[in-house]
Amino acid sequence: MSGFKKSKFKMILKVIAEKEGISMEEVYHEMQAAIDAGFSSSDPAVQAAWRKVPILCGKPRPEDVIAYSTGQIKV
C-alpha cells in the first residue's frame, strides 16, 4: 500500500461499518467477496482492468484495491 496508510484503510472500514451497522470485519469480508467475484470474471475488459491493479499476494485484497483506486483519482 505504498502512499496509502493502513490507518486510512482502517478509517474507511470503520466509517462504512458505522454507516451500515455492521462490524469492520464484516465490511472487509463483503469487500473481499465482491472483489473475488469481479476478479474471477471471464469478461476480457474486466480482466484487462484487473491487470492494472498491483496485487501483492496472489489475489487482490480490499486494501490493494482501495489503495490503487484512490491513487487513480485526479482532482
PDB file of N, CA and C in Angstrom, residues 28-65:
ATOM      1  N   TYR A  28     -14.999  -5.808   5.672  1.00  0.00           N
ATOM      2  CA  TYR A  28     -13.844  -6.353   4.952  1.00  0.00           C
ATOM      3  C   TYR A  28     -14.241  -7.612   4.191  1.00  0.00           C
ATOM      4  N   HIS A  29     -14.974  -8.501   4.848  1.00  0.00           N
ATOM      5  CA  HIS A  29     -15.405  -9.755   4.212  1.00  0.00           C
ATOM      6  C   HIS A  29     -16.281  -9.478   2.987  1.00  0.00           C
ATOM      7  N   GLU A  30     -17.209  -8.543   3.109  1.00  0.00           N
ATOM      8  CA  GLU A  30     -18.083  -8.214   1.980  1.00  0.00           C
ATOM      9  C   GLU A  30     -17.295  -7.582   0.837  1.00  0.00           C
ATOM     10  N   MET A  31     -16.330  -6.745   1.174  1.00  0.00           N
ATOM     11  CA  MET A  31     -15.480  -6.157   0.131  1.00  0.00           C
ATOM     12  C   MET A  31     -14.702  -7.261  -0.586  1.00  0.00           C
ATOM     13  N   GLN A  32     -14.137  -8.188   0.199  1.00  0.00           N
ATOM     14  CA  GLN A  32     -13.355  -9.273  -0.397  1.00  0.00           C
ATOM     15  C   GLN A  32     -14.223 -10.143  -1.293  1.00  0.00           C
ATOM     16  N   ALA A  33     -15.451 -10.427  -0.876  1.00  0.00           N
ATOM     17  CA  ALA A  33     -16.359 -11.247  -1.692  1.00  0.00           C
ATOM     18  C   ALA A  33     -16.659 -10.558  -3.024  1.00  0.00           C
ATOM     19  N   ALA A  34     -16.890  -9.247  -2.985  1.00  0.00           N
ATOM     20  CA  ALA A  34     -17.166  -8.506  -4.221  1.00  0.00           C
ATOM     21  C   ALA A  34     -15.941  -8.485  -5.130  1.00  0.00           C
ATOM     22  N   ILE A  35     -14.772  -8.301  -4.538  1.00  0.00           N
ATOM     23  CA  ILE A  35     -13.530  -8.289  -5.317  1.00  0.00           C
ATOM     24  C   ILE A  35     -13.297  -9.657  -5.941  1.00  0.00           C
ATOM     25  N   ASP A  36     -13.488 -10.720  -5.164  1.00  0.00           N
ATOM     26  CA  ASP A  36     -13.302 -12.072  -5.679  1.00  0.00           C
ATOM     27  C   ASP A  36     -14.230 -12.350  -6.856  1.00  0.00           C
ATOM     28  N   ALA A  37     -15.476 -11.908  -6.748  1.00  0.00           N
ATOM     29  CA  ALA A  37     -16.436 -12.109  -7.841  1.00  0.00           C
ATOM     30  C   ALA A  37     -15.980 -11.370  -9.101  1.00  0.00           C
ATOM     31  N   GLY A  38     -15.545 -10.141  -8.940  1.00  0.00           N
ATOM     32  CA  GLY A  38     -15.073  -9.377 -10.092  1.00  0.00           C
ATOM     33  C   GLY A  38     -13.785  -9.937 -10.668  1.00  0.00           C
ATOM     34  N   PHE A  39     -12.892 -10.366  -9.797  1.00  0.00           N
ATOM     35  CA  PHE A  39     -11.591 -10.876 -10.230  1.00  0.00           C
ATOM     36  C   PHE A  39     -11.735 -12.177 -11.019  1.00  0.00           C
ATOM     37  N   SER A  40     -12.771 -12.945 -10.716  1.00  0.00           N
ATOM     38  CA  SER A  40     -12.958 -14.213 -11.422  1.00  0.00           C
ATOM     39  C   SER A  40     -13.811 -14.072 -12.685  1.00  0.00           C
ATOM     40  N   SER A  41     -14.168 -12.852 -13.042  1.00  0.00           N
ATOM     41  CA  SER A  41     -14.948 -12.614 -14.261  1.00  0.00           C
ATOM     42  C   SER A  41     -14.183 -13.094 -15.491  1.00  0.00           C
ATOM     43  N   SER A  42     -14.912 -13.652 -16.419  1.00  0.00           N
ATOM     44  CA  SER A  42     -14.284 -14.095 -17.670  1.00  0.00           C
ATOM     45  C   SER A  42     -14.330 -13.005 -18.746  1.00  0.00           C
ATOM     46  N   ASP A  43     -14.923 -11.873 -18.433  1.00  0.00           N
ATOM     47  CA  ASP A  43     -15.016 -10.766 -19.383  1.00  0.00           C
ATOM     48  C   ASP A  43     -13.615 -10.205 -19.650  1.00  0.00           C
ATOM     49  N   PRO A  44     -13.167 -10.190 -20.904  1.00  0.00           N
ATOM     50  CA  PRO A  44     -11.827  -9.690 -21.221  1.00  0.00           C
ATOM     51  C   PRO A  44     -11.582  -8.245 -20.770  1.00  0.00           C
ATOM     52  N   ALA A  45     -12.583  -7.394 -20.853  1.00  0.00           N
ATOM     53  CA  ALA A  45     -12.428  -6.000 -20.428  1.00  0.00           C
ATOM     54  C   ALA A  45     -12.225  -5.927 -18.913  1.00  0.00           C
ATOM     55  N   VAL A  46     -12.939  -6.757 -18.190  1.00  0.00           N
ATOM     56  CA  VAL A  46     -12.793  -6.794 -16.736  1.00  0.00           C
ATOM     57  C   VAL A  46     -11.408  -7.318 -16.370  1.00  0.00           C
ATOM     58  N   GLN A  47     -10.971  -8.358 -17.032  1.00  0.00           N
ATOM     59  CA  GLN A  47      -9.639  -8.914 -16.781  1.00  0.00           C
ATOM     60  C   GLN A  47      -8.539  -7.887 -17.101  1.00  0.00           C
ATOM     61  N   ALA A  48      -8.734  -7.122 -18.160  1.00  0.00           N
ATOM     62  CA  ALA A  48      -7.760  -6.079 -18.516  1.00  0.00           C
ATOM     63  C   ALA A  48      -7.687  -5.026 -17.418  1.00  0.00           C
ATOM     64  N   ALA A  49      -8.820  -4.672 -16.839  1.00  0.00           N
ATOM     65  CA  ALA A  49      -8.836  -3.693 -15.750  1.00  0.00           C
ATOM     66  C   ALA A  49      -8.119  -4.243 -14.522  1.00  0.00           C
ATOM     67  N   TRP A  50      -8.331  -5.516 -14.210  1.00  0.00           N
ATOM     68  CA  TRP A  50      -7.660  -6.116 -13.046  1.00  0.00           C
ATOM     69  C   TRP A  50      -6.154  -6.183 -13.231  1.00  0.00           C
ATOM     70  N   ARG A  51      -5.699  -6.346 -14.449  1.00  0.00           N
ATOM     71  CA  ARG A  51      -4.246  -6.406 -14.686  1.00  0.00           C
ATOM     72  C   ARG A  51      -3.551  -5.095 -14.326  1.00  0.00           C
ATOM     73  N   LYS A  52      -4.295  -4.017 -14.239  1.00  0.00           N
ATOM     74  CA  LYS A  52      -3.721  -2.715 -13.876  1.00  0.00           C
ATOM     75  C   LYS A  52      -3.530  -2.560 -12.366  1.00  0.00           C
ATOM     76  N   VAL A  53      -4.213  -3.380 -11.588  1.00  0.00           N
ATOM     77  CA  VAL A  53      -4.176  -3.265 -10.130  1.00  0.00           C
ATOM     78  C   VAL A  53      -2.975  -4.030  -9.586  1.00  0.00           C
ATOM     79  N   PRO A  54      -2.071  -3.360  -8.870  1.00  0.00           N
ATOM     80  CA  PRO A  54      -0.937  -4.071  -8.276  1.00  0.00           C
ATOM     81  C   PRO A  54      -1.436  -5.032  -7.196  1.00  0.00           C
ATOM     82  N   ILE A  55      -1.116  -6.285  -7.342  1.00  0.00           N
ATOM     83  CA  ILE A  55      -1.578  -7.316  -6.412  1.00  0.00           C
ATOM     84  C   ILE A  55      -0.359  -7.868  -5.683  1.00  0.00           C
ATOM     85  N   LEU A  56      -0.404  -7.802  -4.367  1.00  0.00           N
ATOM     86  CA  LEU A  56       0.750  -8.175  -3.567  1.00  0.00           C
ATOM     87  C   LEU A  56       0.765  -9.644  -3.141  1.00  0.00           C
ATOM     88  N   CYS A  57      -0.373 -10.298  -3.119  1.00  0.00           N
ATOM     89  CA  CYS A  57      -0.362 -11.657  -2.563  1.00  0.00           C
ATOM     90  C   CYS A  57      -1.284 -12.616  -3.316  1.00  0.00           C
ATOM     91  N   GLY A  58      -1.127 -12.748  -4.606  1.00  0.00           N
ATOM     92  CA  GLY A  58      -1.882 -13.735  -5.372  1.00  0.00           C
ATOM     93  C   GLY A  58      -3.238 -13.284  -5.871  1.00  0.00           C
ATOM     94  N   LYS A  59      -4.034 -12.713  -5.001  1.00  0.00           N
ATOM     95  CA  LYS A  59      -5.321 -12.170  -5.422  1.00  0.00           C
ATOM     96  C   LYS A  59      -5.502 -10.821  -4.757  1.00  0.00           C
ATOM     97  N   PRO A  60      -6.281  -9.941  -5.372  1.00  0.00           N
ATOM     98  CA  PRO A  60      -6.426  -8.606  -4.807  1.00  0.00           C
ATOM     99  C   PRO A  60      -7.165  -8.629  -3.470  1.00  0.00           C
ATOM    100  N   ARG A  61      -6.673  -7.825  -2.555  1.00  0.00           N
ATOM    101  CA  ARG A  61      -7.321  -7.654  -1.252  1.00  0.00           C
ATOM    102  C   ARG A  61      -7.986  -6.283  -1.245  1.00  0.00           C
ATOM    103  N   PRO A  62      -8.960  -6.070  -0.365  1.00  0.00           N
ATOM    104  CA  PRO A  62      -9.607  -4.755  -0.318  1.00  0.00           C
ATOM    105  C   PRO A  62      -8.614  -3.609  -0.170  1.00  0.00           C
ATOM    106  N   GLU A  63      -7.586  -3.778   0.662  1.00  0.00           N
ATOM    107  CA  GLU A  63      -6.635  -2.688   0.848  1.00  0.00           C
ATOM    108  C   GLU A  63      -5.850  -2.406  -0.427  1.00  0.00           C
ATOM    109  N   ASP A  64      -5.590  -3.436  -1.236  1.00  0.00           N
ATOM    110  CA  ASP A  64      -4.902  -3.239  -2.517  1.00  0.00           C
ATOM    111  C   ASP A  64      -5.783  -2.443  -3.482  1.00  0.00           C
ATOM    112  N   VAL A  65      -7.048  -2.841  -3.554  1.00  0.00           N
ATOM    113  CA  VAL A  65      -7.982  -2.203  -4.495  1.00  0.00           C
ATOM    114  C   VAL A  65      -8.250  -0.752  -4.085  1.00  0.00           C
TER     115      VAL A  65
END
